[in-house]
Short mmCIF file of C-alpha atoms in Angstrom, two decimals:
data_model
loop_
_atom_site.label_atom_id
_atom_site.label_comp_id
_atom_site.label_asym_id
_atom_site.label_seq_id
_atom_site.Cartn_x
_atom_site.Cartn_y
_atom_site.Cartn_z
CA MET A 126 119.02 4.38 82.79
CA LYS A 127 120.80 5.46 80.06
CA THR A 128 117.22 7.03 78.64
CA LEU A 129 116.12 8.52 82.14
CA GLN A 130 119.66 10.26 82.31
CA VAL A 131 119.97 11.69 79.43
CA VAL A 132 116.40 13.69 79.32
CA ALA A 133 117.11 14.17 82.99
CA MET A 134 120.54 16.65 81.48
CA LYS A 135 118.31 17.89 78.63
CA TRP A 136 115.87 19.00 81.53
CA MET A 137 119.03 20.56 84.36
CA SER A 138 120.78 21.59 81.19
CA ALA A 139 117.46 23.92 80.36
CA SER A 140 116.58 24.02 83.79
CA LEU A 141 119.54 26.04 84.58
CA LEU A 142 119.75 28.30 81.44
CA GLY A 143 115.61 29.67 82.69
CA LEU A 144 118.28 30.43 85.93
CA MET A 145 120.45 31.97 84.32
CA THR A 146 117.47 34.97 83.00
CA VAL A 147 116.45 35.37 86.53
CA GLY A 148 117.62 38.80 86.25
CA ALA A 149 116.70 39.92 83.56
CA VAL A 150 113.68 41.98 82.33
CA GLN A 151 111.74 39.83 81.14
CA ALA A 152 110.88 40.44 76.77
CA ASP A 153 107.44 41.27 76.15
CA HIS A 154 107.22 40.92 71.86
CA HIS A 155 103.77 41.11 71.44
CA GLY A 156 103.04 39.74 74.54
CA ASP A 157 105.30 36.79 74.32
CA LYS A 158 107.73 35.51 77.67
CA GLN A 159 110.98 34.74 75.97
CA ASP A 160 112.28 30.90 77.25
CA ILE A 161 114.23 29.79 79.89
CA VAL A 162 117.16 29.95 78.51
CA ASP A 163 116.90 33.41 76.57
CA THR A 164 115.67 35.32 80.20
CA ALA A 165 118.98 33.68 81.83
CA ALA A 166 121.45 34.88 79.26
CA ALA A 167 119.24 38.41 79.38
CA THR A 168 120.40 38.41 82.54
CA GLY A 169 124.40 38.54 82.46
CA GLN A 170 124.22 36.65 86.13
CA PHE A 171 124.64 33.55 84.41
CA GLU A 172 127.79 33.48 82.31
CA THR A 173 129.42 29.92 83.87
CA LEU A 174 125.29 28.34 83.40
CA ALA A 175 124.87 29.55 79.97
CA ALA A 176 128.82 28.01 79.45
CA ALA A 177 127.87 25.02 81.61
CA LEU A 178 124.23 23.44 79.53
CA GLU A 179 125.66 24.70 76.06
CA ALA A 180 129.00 22.31 76.35
CA ALA A 181 126.58 20.05 78.50
CA GLY A 182 124.38 20.15 74.51
CA LEU A 183 121.33 20.96 77.45
CA VAL A 184 120.64 24.70 75.51
CA GLU A 185 118.31 22.96 73.14
CA THR A 186 116.18 21.10 75.67
CA LEU A 187 115.58 24.07 78.48
CA LYS A 188 114.55 25.80 75.50
CA GLY A 189 111.45 23.11 74.61
CA GLU A 190 108.29 23.32 75.92
CA GLY A 191 108.33 22.88 79.23
CA PRO A 192 107.78 23.65 81.99
CA PHE A 193 110.67 23.85 83.70
CA THR A 194 111.48 24.77 87.20
CA VAL A 195 115.22 25.93 87.11
CA PHE A 196 116.83 26.82 90.34
CA ALA A 197 119.62 28.81 89.22
CA PRO A 198 123.54 29.35 90.08
CA THR A 199 124.44 33.04 89.47
CA ASP A 200 128.75 33.06 88.69
CA GLU A 201 128.92 34.03 92.21
CA ALA A 202 127.75 31.12 93.24
CA PHE A 203 130.12 29.12 90.22
CA ALA A 204 132.95 30.29 91.21
CA ALA A 205 131.92 29.34 95.15
CA LEU A 206 133.21 25.74 94.24
CA PRO A 207 136.25 24.56 94.78
CA GLU A 208 139.77 26.30 92.74
CA GLY A 209 139.88 24.77 89.06
CA THR A 210 135.46 22.67 89.44
CA VAL A 211 134.33 24.00 86.85
CA GLU A 212 136.98 24.00 84.27
CA SER A 213 136.89 20.24 85.53
CA LEU A 214 133.12 19.78 84.85
CA LEU A 215 133.30 21.61 81.05
CA GLU A 216 136.29 18.96 79.77
CA PRO A 217 133.96 17.14 77.05
CA GLU A 218 135.93 13.75 79.38
CA ASN A 219 133.11 14.66 82.04
CA LEU A 220 130.18 15.23 80.17
CA ASP A 221 128.34 12.98 81.63
CA GLN A 222 129.01 14.50 85.07
CA LEU A 223 128.16 18.21 83.88
CA GLN A 224 125.05 16.93 82.76
CA ALA A 225 123.96 15.99 86.37
CA VAL A 226 125.51 18.53 88.13
CA LEU A 227 123.06 20.88 86.08
CA THR A 228 120.15 18.46 85.64
CA TYR A 229 119.78 17.75 89.73
CA HIS A 230 118.76 21.85 89.37
CA VAL A 231 115.68 21.70 87.27
CA VAL A 232 112.91 20.28 88.64
CA PRO A 233 110.01 19.09 86.41
CA GLY A 234 106.94 21.86 86.48
CA LYS A 235 106.47 24.84 86.90
CA VAL A 236 107.07 25.47 90.32
CA MET A 237 106.00 29.74 91.52
CA ALA A 238 107.43 29.88 95.53
CA GLU A 239 104.14 29.63 97.17
CA GLN A 240 103.88 26.73 95.73
CA ALA A 241 107.79 25.31 96.72
CA MET A 242 107.24 26.50 100.31
CA ASP A 243 104.73 24.34 101.04
CA LEU A 244 106.83 21.43 100.07
CA ASP A 245 109.46 19.40 101.37
CA SER A 246 110.77 17.92 98.30
CA ALA A 247 111.04 17.42 94.86
CA THR A 248 112.48 15.57 92.49
CA THR A 249 114.54 16.65 89.53
CA VAL A 250 115.31 15.79 86.47
CA GLN A 251 118.75 14.17 86.99
CA GLY A 252 116.59 11.82 88.77
CA GLN A 253 117.69 12.84 92.81
CA ASP A 254 115.29 14.71 95.24
CA ILE A 255 116.60 18.31 96.45
CA THR A 256 115.52 19.26 99.77
CA ILE A 257 113.36 22.54 99.96
CA SER A 258 112.52 24.46 103.22
CA THR A 259 112.48 28.21 104.41
CA SER A 260 114.13 29.32 107.29
CA TYR A 261 113.11 32.75 109.07
CA GLY A 262 111.54 33.65 105.76
CA ASN A 263 113.64 32.26 103.49
CA VAL A 264 113.63 29.39 100.98
CA MET A 265 115.97 26.86 101.28
CA VAL A 266 116.88 24.08 98.22
CA ASN A 267 119.11 22.18 100.30
CA ASP A 268 122.24 24.73 101.08
CA ALA A 269 120.79 27.31 98.65
CA THR A 270 119.53 30.32 99.62
CA VAL A 271 116.62 31.28 97.37
CA ILE A 272 117.64 34.99 96.05
CA GLN A 273 115.11 35.76 93.31
CA ALA A 274 112.18 33.97 93.38
CA ASP A 275 109.80 33.94 90.12
CA ILE A 276 111.29 35.05 87.70
CA GLU A 277 108.82 33.45 84.53
CA ALA A 278 109.60 32.77 81.07
CA SER A 279 107.40 30.93 78.13
CA ASN A 280 108.30 27.42 79.96
CA GLY A 281 108.87 27.83 82.77
CA VAL A 282 110.37 29.83 86.05
CA ILE A 283 113.55 30.49 86.88
CA HIS A 284 114.50 30.24 90.86
CA VAL A 285 118.30 32.65 91.48
CA ILE A 286 119.68 30.51 94.47
CA ASP A 287 123.73 31.19 96.26
CA SER A 288 125.14 28.31 95.32
CA VAL A 289 125.37 25.46 93.04
CA LEU A 290 123.37 22.53 93.83
CA LEU A 291 125.81 19.00 93.55
CA PRO A 292 124.36 15.11 92.94
CA GLU A 293 124.94 12.70 96.04
#
């Protein structure tokens, strides 16, 4: 079980990094796309996510082969959490909790928005399921709305969401 948690945390970190690249224009070096982490970092709207991935030790995982689907919360989504939540998660003694939160944003495989609309749920790297639904033309992940979809990276896809997903 401990190994599964470590892998899930690594996947979640990778997913979060991928989400950080959602707003960025993908660099095209000789036809190659950037990985999820580099794509997210280029956007400038995932600084909190990037810091969390670094603190959780998940950056290298999300730079890995994948593929990963990352539901990436923006800096604004993290700012909407209760005061002190992010700071608390970033403390070394809360590493397991941070990794669980981050890996809850990552789904193994590459799930494009059109495919997601046909799903009711997906199992995250963290191990719990997220609920996927559509409402008035919007794709919802639990209570979060996908505000930008299908940001492709060399090792998966990022979907930008407007709130942070918290596992049970």
